Coordinates of C-alpha atoms in Angstrom, one line a residue:
Chain A
D72 CA 0.1 0.4 -0.2
L73 CA 1.2 3.5 -1.0
T74 CA 1.9 5.7 2.1
T75 CA 0.3 9.4 2.0
F76 CA 3.7 10.9 0.9
S77 CA 4.1 7.6 -2.2
R78 CA 0.3 8.7 -2.7
C79 CA 1.5 12.1 -3.5
V80 CA 4.6 11.7 -5.4
S81 CA 2.7 9.2 -7.6
N82 CA -0.1 12.0 -8.3
L83 CA 2.9 14.5 -9.2
R84 CA 4.3 11.7 -11.6
S85 CA 0.9 11.4 -13.3
L86 CA 0.6 15.4 -13.2
R87 CA 4.1 15.5 -14.9
C88 CA 2.5 13.3 -17.8
Q89 CA -0.5 15.5 -18.1
L90 CA 0.9 18.8 -18.1
I91 CA 3.7 18.1 -20.6
V92 CA 1.8 18.9 -23.3
E93 CA 2.5 22.3 -25.1
A94 CA -1.2 23.5 -24.8
L95 CA -0.6 23.9 -21.2
S96 CA 2.9 25.1 -21.0
C97 CA 3.5 24.2 -17.8
I98 CA 6.3 21.7 -17.0
V99 CA 6.9 20.2 -13.6
H100 CA 10.6 18.8 -13.2
L101 CA 11.1 16.9 -10.6
A102 CA 14.0 15.1 -9.3
L103 CA 12.9 11.8 -8.1
V104 CA 10.0 11.3 -10.3
K105 CA 12.3 11.5 -13.0
H106 CA 13.9 8.3 -12.1
K107 CA 10.7 6.8 -10.8
N108 CA 12.2 7.0 -7.7
L109 CA 9.2 6.4 -4.7
K110 CA 12.1 5.6 -2.1
I111 CA 11.8 9.0 -1.2
M112 CA 11.4 7.7 2.5
S113 CA 14.6 6.4 2.8
A114 CA 16.2 9.4 2.1
L115 CA 13.8 11.3 4.1
S116 CA 14.5 8.8 6.9
W117 CA 18.2 9.8 6.8
M118 CA 17.2 12.8 7.4
L119 CA 15.1 12.6 10.2
K120 CA 17.4 10.3 11.9
W121 CA 19.5 13.2 12.7
S122 CA 17.1 16.0 12.9
T123 CA 16.7 16.3 16.8
F124 CA 20.4 15.7 17.5
S125 CA 21.4 18.4 15.2
L126 CA 19.0 20.9 16.0
G127 CA 19.6 24.6 15.7
W128 CA 22.9 23.5 13.4
G129 CA 22.7 20.7 11.3
C130 CA 20.4 21.4 8.6
A131 CA 23.0 21.9 5.9
Y132 CA 24.4 18.5 6.8
R133 CA 20.9 16.7 6.7
S134 CA 20.5 18.2 3.3
L135 CA 23.8 16.6 2.2
Q136 CA 22.7 13.0 4.0
T137 CA 19.5 13.4 1.7
I138 CA 21.8 14.2 -1.2
I139 CA 23.9 11.2 -0.9
S140 CA 21.1 8.8 0.0
W141 CA 19.7 9.9 -3.3
F142 CA 23.0 8.7 -4.8
R143 CA 22.8 5.5 -3.0
L144 CA 19.4 4.8 -4.0
Q145 CA 20.1 5.4 -7.9
H146 CA 23.2 3.1 -7.6
Y147 CA 25.5 5.6 -8.3
A148 CA 27.1 5.4 -4.8
S149 CA 27.7 2.3 -2.4
V150 CA 28.9 4.4 0.6
D151 CA 26.8 4.5 3.8
V152 CA 25.0 8.2 4.4
P153 CA 28.1 9.8 6.7
S154 CA 27.0 10.9 10.5
H155 CA 27.3 14.3 11.0
R156 CA 30.7 13.4 12.6
E157 CA 32.1 12.1 9.5
I158 CA 31.0 15.0 7.6
Q159 CA 33.1 17.0 9.8
Q160 CA 36.2 14.9 9.3
A161 CA 35.8 14.7 6.0
L162 CA 36.2 18.5 5.9
V163 CA 39.5 17.8 8.1
D164 CA 40.9 15.4 6.0
I165 CA 41.0 17.5 3.0
G166 CA 42.2 20.4 4.5
D167 CA 39.3 22.8 4.7
K168 CA 38.9 22.9 8.3
D169 CA 41.2 22.5 11.4
P170 CA 40.9 19.2 13.4
S171 CA 38.9 21.0 16.4
F172 CA 35.7 20.9 13.9
V173 CA 35.2 17.5 14.4
G174 CA 32.1 17.0 17.3
S175 CA 31.5 20.9 17.1
R176 CA 28.2 22.1 16.0
E177 CA 29.7 24.7 13.7
W178 CA 27.4 25.7 10.6
I179 CA 28.7 24.7 6.9
G180 CA 27.0 25.5 3.5
A181 CA 26.7 24.7 -0.2
I182 CA 31.1 24.8 -0.8
E183 CA 31.3 22.4 2.2
L184 CA 28.6 20.1 0.7
S185 CA 30.5 20.0 -2.7
F186 CA 34.0 19.3 -0.8
V187 CA 32.5 16.1 1.0
L188 CA 30.4 14.8 -2.2
D189 CA 33.9 14.9 -4.1
K190 CA 35.9 13.7 -1.0
L191 CA 33.3 10.7 -0.4
L192 CA 32.0 10.2 -3.4
G193 CA 33.8 11.6 -6.3
V194 CA 30.5 13.4 -7.3
S195 CA 31.5 16.8 -8.8
C196 CA 28.9 20.0 -8.2
K197 CA 28.1 23.2 -10.1
V198 CA 27.5 26.3 -7.6
L199 CA 25.1 28.6 -8.5
N200 CA 25.5 31.7 -6.9
V201 CA 22.9 34.7 -6.6
R202 CA 23.3 38.1 -4.6
S203 CA 19.8 38.3 -3.5
G204 CA 16.6 35.7 -3.2
A205 CA 14.9 37.9 -5.4
E206 CA 17.0 36.4 -8.1
L207 CA 16.1 33.0 -7.6
P208 CA 12.8 32.7 -9.6
E209 CA 14.7 33.8 -12.5
K210 CA 16.9 30.9 -12.2
C211 CA 13.6 28.7 -12.5
R212 CA 14.6 27.5 -16.0
E213 CA 18.2 26.9 -15.4
L214 CA 17.1 24.7 -12.5
A215 CA 14.3 23.1 -14.8
L216 CA 17.0 22.1 -17.0
H217 CA 19.4 20.4 -14.2
F218 CA 16.3 18.3 -13.3
E219 CA 16.1 17.2 -16.5
S220 CA 19.4 16.7 -17.3
Q221 CA 20.7 15.6 -13.8
G222 CA 18.0 14.6 -12.1
T223 CA 19.8 15.3 -8.7
P224 CA 18.8 17.1 -5.4
I225 CA 19.9 20.5 -4.8
M226 CA 21.0 22.0 -1.7
I227 CA 20.1 26.0 -1.0
G228 CA 22.2 27.5 1.3
G229 CA 21.5 31.4 2.0
G230 CA 20.4 33.3 4.9
V231 CA 20.6 31.1 7.9
L232 CA 18.9 28.1 6.6
A233 CA 19.3 25.1 4.2
Y234 CA 16.7 23.8 2.2
T235 CA 16.8 20.5 -0.2
L236 CA 15.2 21.5 -3.8
L237 CA 13.8 18.3 -4.9
G238 CA 11.7 20.0 -8.3
V239 CA 10.5 23.1 -9.8
D240 CA 7.3 23.7 -11.6
Y241 CA 8.2 26.5 -14.0
N242 CA 5.5 28.1 -16.9
E243 CA 7.4 29.1 -19.8
A244 CA 4.5 31.0 -20.7
S245 CA 3.9 33.2 -17.3
G246 CA 7.4 32.7 -16.1
D247 CA 5.6 31.7 -12.6
C248 CA 7.4 29.1 -10.7
A249 CA 7.4 26.9 -7.8
F250 CA 10.0 24.9 -6.1
L251 CA 9.1 21.6 -4.1
I252 CA 11.3 22.2 -1.0
L253 CA 12.2 19.3 1.5
D254 CA 12.9 21.1 4.4
P255 CA 15.8 19.7 6.8
H256 CA 14.5 21.7 9.9
Y257 CA 11.6 19.1 10.7
T258 CA 12.2 17.4 14.1
G259 CA 9.0 15.3 14.3
N260 CA 8.5 11.6 14.1
D261 CA 8.6 9.6 10.8
E262 CA 5.2 10.1 9.9
H263 CA 5.1 11.0 6.0
K264 CA 1.4 12.5 6.5
K265 CA 2.7 14.8 8.9
I266 CA 5.6 15.5 7.2
V267 CA 3.3 16.5 4.0
N268 CA 0.6 18.3 5.7
G269 CA 2.8 20.0 7.8
G270 CA 4.5 21.4 4.5
W271 CA 7.8 20.1 5.4
C272 CA 8.0 18.9 2.1
G273 CA 6.0 20.7 -0.4
W274 CA 5.8 23.4 -3.0
K275 CA 6.8 26.9 -1.9
K276 CA 6.1 29.9 -4.4
A277 CA 8.7 32.4 -4.3
V278 CA 5.8 34.8 -3.0
D279 CA 2.9 33.4 -1.2
S280 CA -0.8 33.8 -1.1
K281 CA 0.2 36.8 1.7
G282 CA 2.9 38.2 0.0
K283 CA 5.5 37.1 2.1
N284 CA 8.6 36.0 0.5
F285 CA 9.9 32.7 0.9
F286 CA 13.7 33.6 -0.2
L287 CA 15.0 36.7 1.8
H288 CA 15.7 39.3 -0.9
D289 CA 18.6 40.9 1.5
K290 CA 20.5 37.5 1.4
F291 CA 22.7 35.9 -1.2
Y292 CA 22.1 32.5 -1.9
N293 CA 24.5 29.8 -2.6
L294 CA 22.7 26.3 -4.8
L295 CA 24.7 23.4 -4.8
L296 CA 24.0 21.1 -8.0
P297 CA 25.3 18.0 -8.0
Q298 CA 26.4 16.2 -10.9
R299 CA 25.7 12.5 -12.1
P300 CA 28.5 10.6 -12.6
S301 CA 29.2 10.4 -16.7
M302 CA 30.5 6.8 -16.3
V303 CA 30.3 3.8 -14.6
Chain B
M295 CA 50.3 36.0 -19.9
A296 CA 51.9 33.4 -18.5
S297 CA 56.0 34.1 -18.3
G298 CA 58.8 32.9 -16.0
G299 CA 56.9 30.2 -14.4
K300 CA 53.8 32.2 -13.6
V301 CA 50.3 31.7 -14.4
S302 CA 47.4 34.1 -14.6
F303 CA 44.0 33.9 -13.3
K304 CA 41.0 36.6 -13.9
V305 CA 39.0 36.5 -10.9
T306 CA 35.6 38.5 -10.9
L307 CA 33.8 39.3 -7.5
T308 CA 30.2 38.1 -8.1
S309 CA 28.9 39.8 -5.0
D310 CA 29.4 43.2 -6.5
P311 CA 26.8 44.0 -8.9
K312 CA 29.5 45.7 -11.3
L313 CA 31.3 42.6 -11.2
P314 CA 34.4 43.9 -10.8
F315 CA 37.7 41.4 -11.8
K316 CA 41.2 41.7 -11.3
V317 CA 44.3 39.3 -13.2
F318 CA 46.3 37.6 -10.7
S319 CA 49.8 36.2 -11.5
V320 CA 50.9 33.4 -9.2
P321 CA 54.0 31.2 -9.5
E322 CA 53.0 27.6 -11.1
A323 CA 54.1 25.9 -7.7
A324 CA 52.1 28.5 -5.5
P325 CA 49.1 26.6 -4.0
F326 CA 46.0 27.5 -4.9
T327 CA 45.7 28.5 -1.4
A328 CA 47.1 31.7 -2.5
V329 CA 45.0 32.8 -5.2
L330 CA 42.4 32.6 -3.2
K331 CA 43.8 34.7 -0.3
F332 CA 45.2 37.3 -2.7
A333 CA 42.0 37.3 -4.4
A334 CA 40.1 38.2 -1.2
E335 CA 42.4 40.7 -0.2
E336 CA 42.8 42.5 -3.2
F337 CA 38.6 42.6 -3.1
K338 CA 38.8 42.9 0.4
V339 CA 36.7 40.2 1.5
P340 CA 37.3 37.7 4.0
P341 CA 39.2 34.7 2.7
Q342 CA 37.6 32.6 5.2
T343 CA 34.1 33.3 3.8
S344 CA 35.2 33.3 0.0
A345 CA 35.2 30.6 -2.4
I346 CA 36.5 30.3 -6.1
I347 CA 34.4 28.5 -8.3
T348 CA 35.1 28.4 -12.3
N349 CA 32.8 30.2 -14.7
D350 CA 30.9 27.4 -15.0
G351 CA 30.2 27.0 -11.5
V352 CA 32.5 24.1 -10.4
G353 CA 33.9 24.5 -7.4
I354 CA 37.3 24.1 -6.4
N355 CA 39.1 23.3 -3.3
P356 CA 42.1 25.1 -2.3
Q357 CA 43.7 22.8 -0.6
Q358 CA 43.6 19.8 -3.0
S359 CA 46.5 19.5 -5.5
A360 CA 43.6 18.9 -8.6
E361 CA 44.4 16.3 -10.8
F362 CA 44.0 16.6 -14.6
K363 CA 40.5 14.9 -15.2
G364 CA 39.5 14.5 -18.6
G365 CA 36.4 16.1 -19.8
A366 CA 37.1 19.0 -17.6
S367 CA 36.4 22.4 -18.8
I368 CA 39.2 24.1 -20.0
A369 CA 40.1 27.5 -21.4
I370 CA 43.4 28.1 -22.4
V371 CA 42.5 31.5 -24.2
G372 CA 46.4 32.0 -25.1
L373 CA 47.5 31.4 -21.9
K374 CA 50.2 28.8 -21.0
C375 CA 49.2 25.9 -19.4
Q376 CA 50.4 26.2 -15.5
G377 CA 49.6 23.1 -14.1
N378 CA 46.9 21.2 -12.1
V379 CA 44.2 23.8 -11.6
F380 CA 44.8 25.4 -14.7
L381 CA 44.6 22.4 -16.3
K382 CA 41.3 21.2 -14.7
H383 CA 39.5 24.6 -14.5
G384 CA 41.0 27.3 -16.8
S385 CA 41.8 30.9 -15.9
E386 CA 38.3 32.5 -15.6
L387 CA 37.4 32.3 -12.2
R388 CA 34.4 33.9 -9.8
L389 CA 35.1 34.5 -6.1
I390 CA 31.8 34.1 -4.3
P391 CA 30.7 34.2 -0.6
R392 CA 30.5 31.3 1.4
D393 CA 27.1 30.5 2.9
R394 CA 27.1 28.9 6.0
V395 CA 23.4 27.7 7.3
G396 CA 22.1 26.2 10.3
A397 CA 19.6 27.6 12.1
S398 CA 16.3 26.2 13.3
R399 CA 13.2 27.3 12.5
M400 CA 9.6 26.4 12.2
V401 CA 7.9 25.9 9.0
G402 CA 4.5 26.1 10.2
A403 CA 1.4 24.8 8.0
A404 CA 2.1 25.2 4.9
S405 CA -0.3 24.1 2.0
L406 CA 0.4 22.0 -0.9
L407 CA -0.3 23.8 -4.4
E408 CA -3.3 22.3 -5.8

């Protein structure tokens, strides 16, 4: 039986099939749907496993764990999903951090994630930098291309928050867009209905119905776009 | 232009809307940390919270000795091949700020788009 979340993903997949028609001019690009991956719960569980432990400092680490879990589920990597400590050790090993970093609660960002993905998985990444969150909707076309060609989850770092981007909904005609965000700040139980209904994984518009900006206009953002291996 | 065992990099500061750039010549044997540190100091930004990426957006770990990998983006652009970093990444680079994130917050009850 499909869980609520699986049903959500399945519905999105059906929606994608309906929407990829020229008349509607609306294309939904989803990292997981493209690769027929209904094991989002596995990737989600890794994030949830460490959520309470790293409350207040570990969101970027958890986003990285979700990304690595994705690579495992796609059989691009066989390494275990690293713990926060192992992530920190990797950064020390490559010389980006001092040894005192291990065991700390220091924040990391997209650049550190790129170093760890390279070190532990041999995965290279591209970094998209925008000076302001207001520029992110303009990047939707580029992000859609990423999901079409690479399909990997994207880590967004900016302000003081990390998010994991799983897909974009981009209307070529109107330029309207929405972002499928998996929020690594969730600290509850592994209850998919609660996660979905609470908005911890869901579509976010750049400006919501109340006029509130999802991305901060006075902060820069770095987006980490992992690249799938070109050969096995 | 490269001369006397040196190689040049053009580094653009992306955080400035005017996109100022500077060209740095460094010895071939210099670690790439020197490029990052020198570029950050020239642009008056902290090197500890800065990172260098290529024009294609590929990140460069300054501490690593980048091995040449086939298929990497290479922009010779008339400059002499330096060595590891140049062979792998080319000479056109961007200096970006490093994000550091980790605060906890409640997303609250948000609705899915219908």
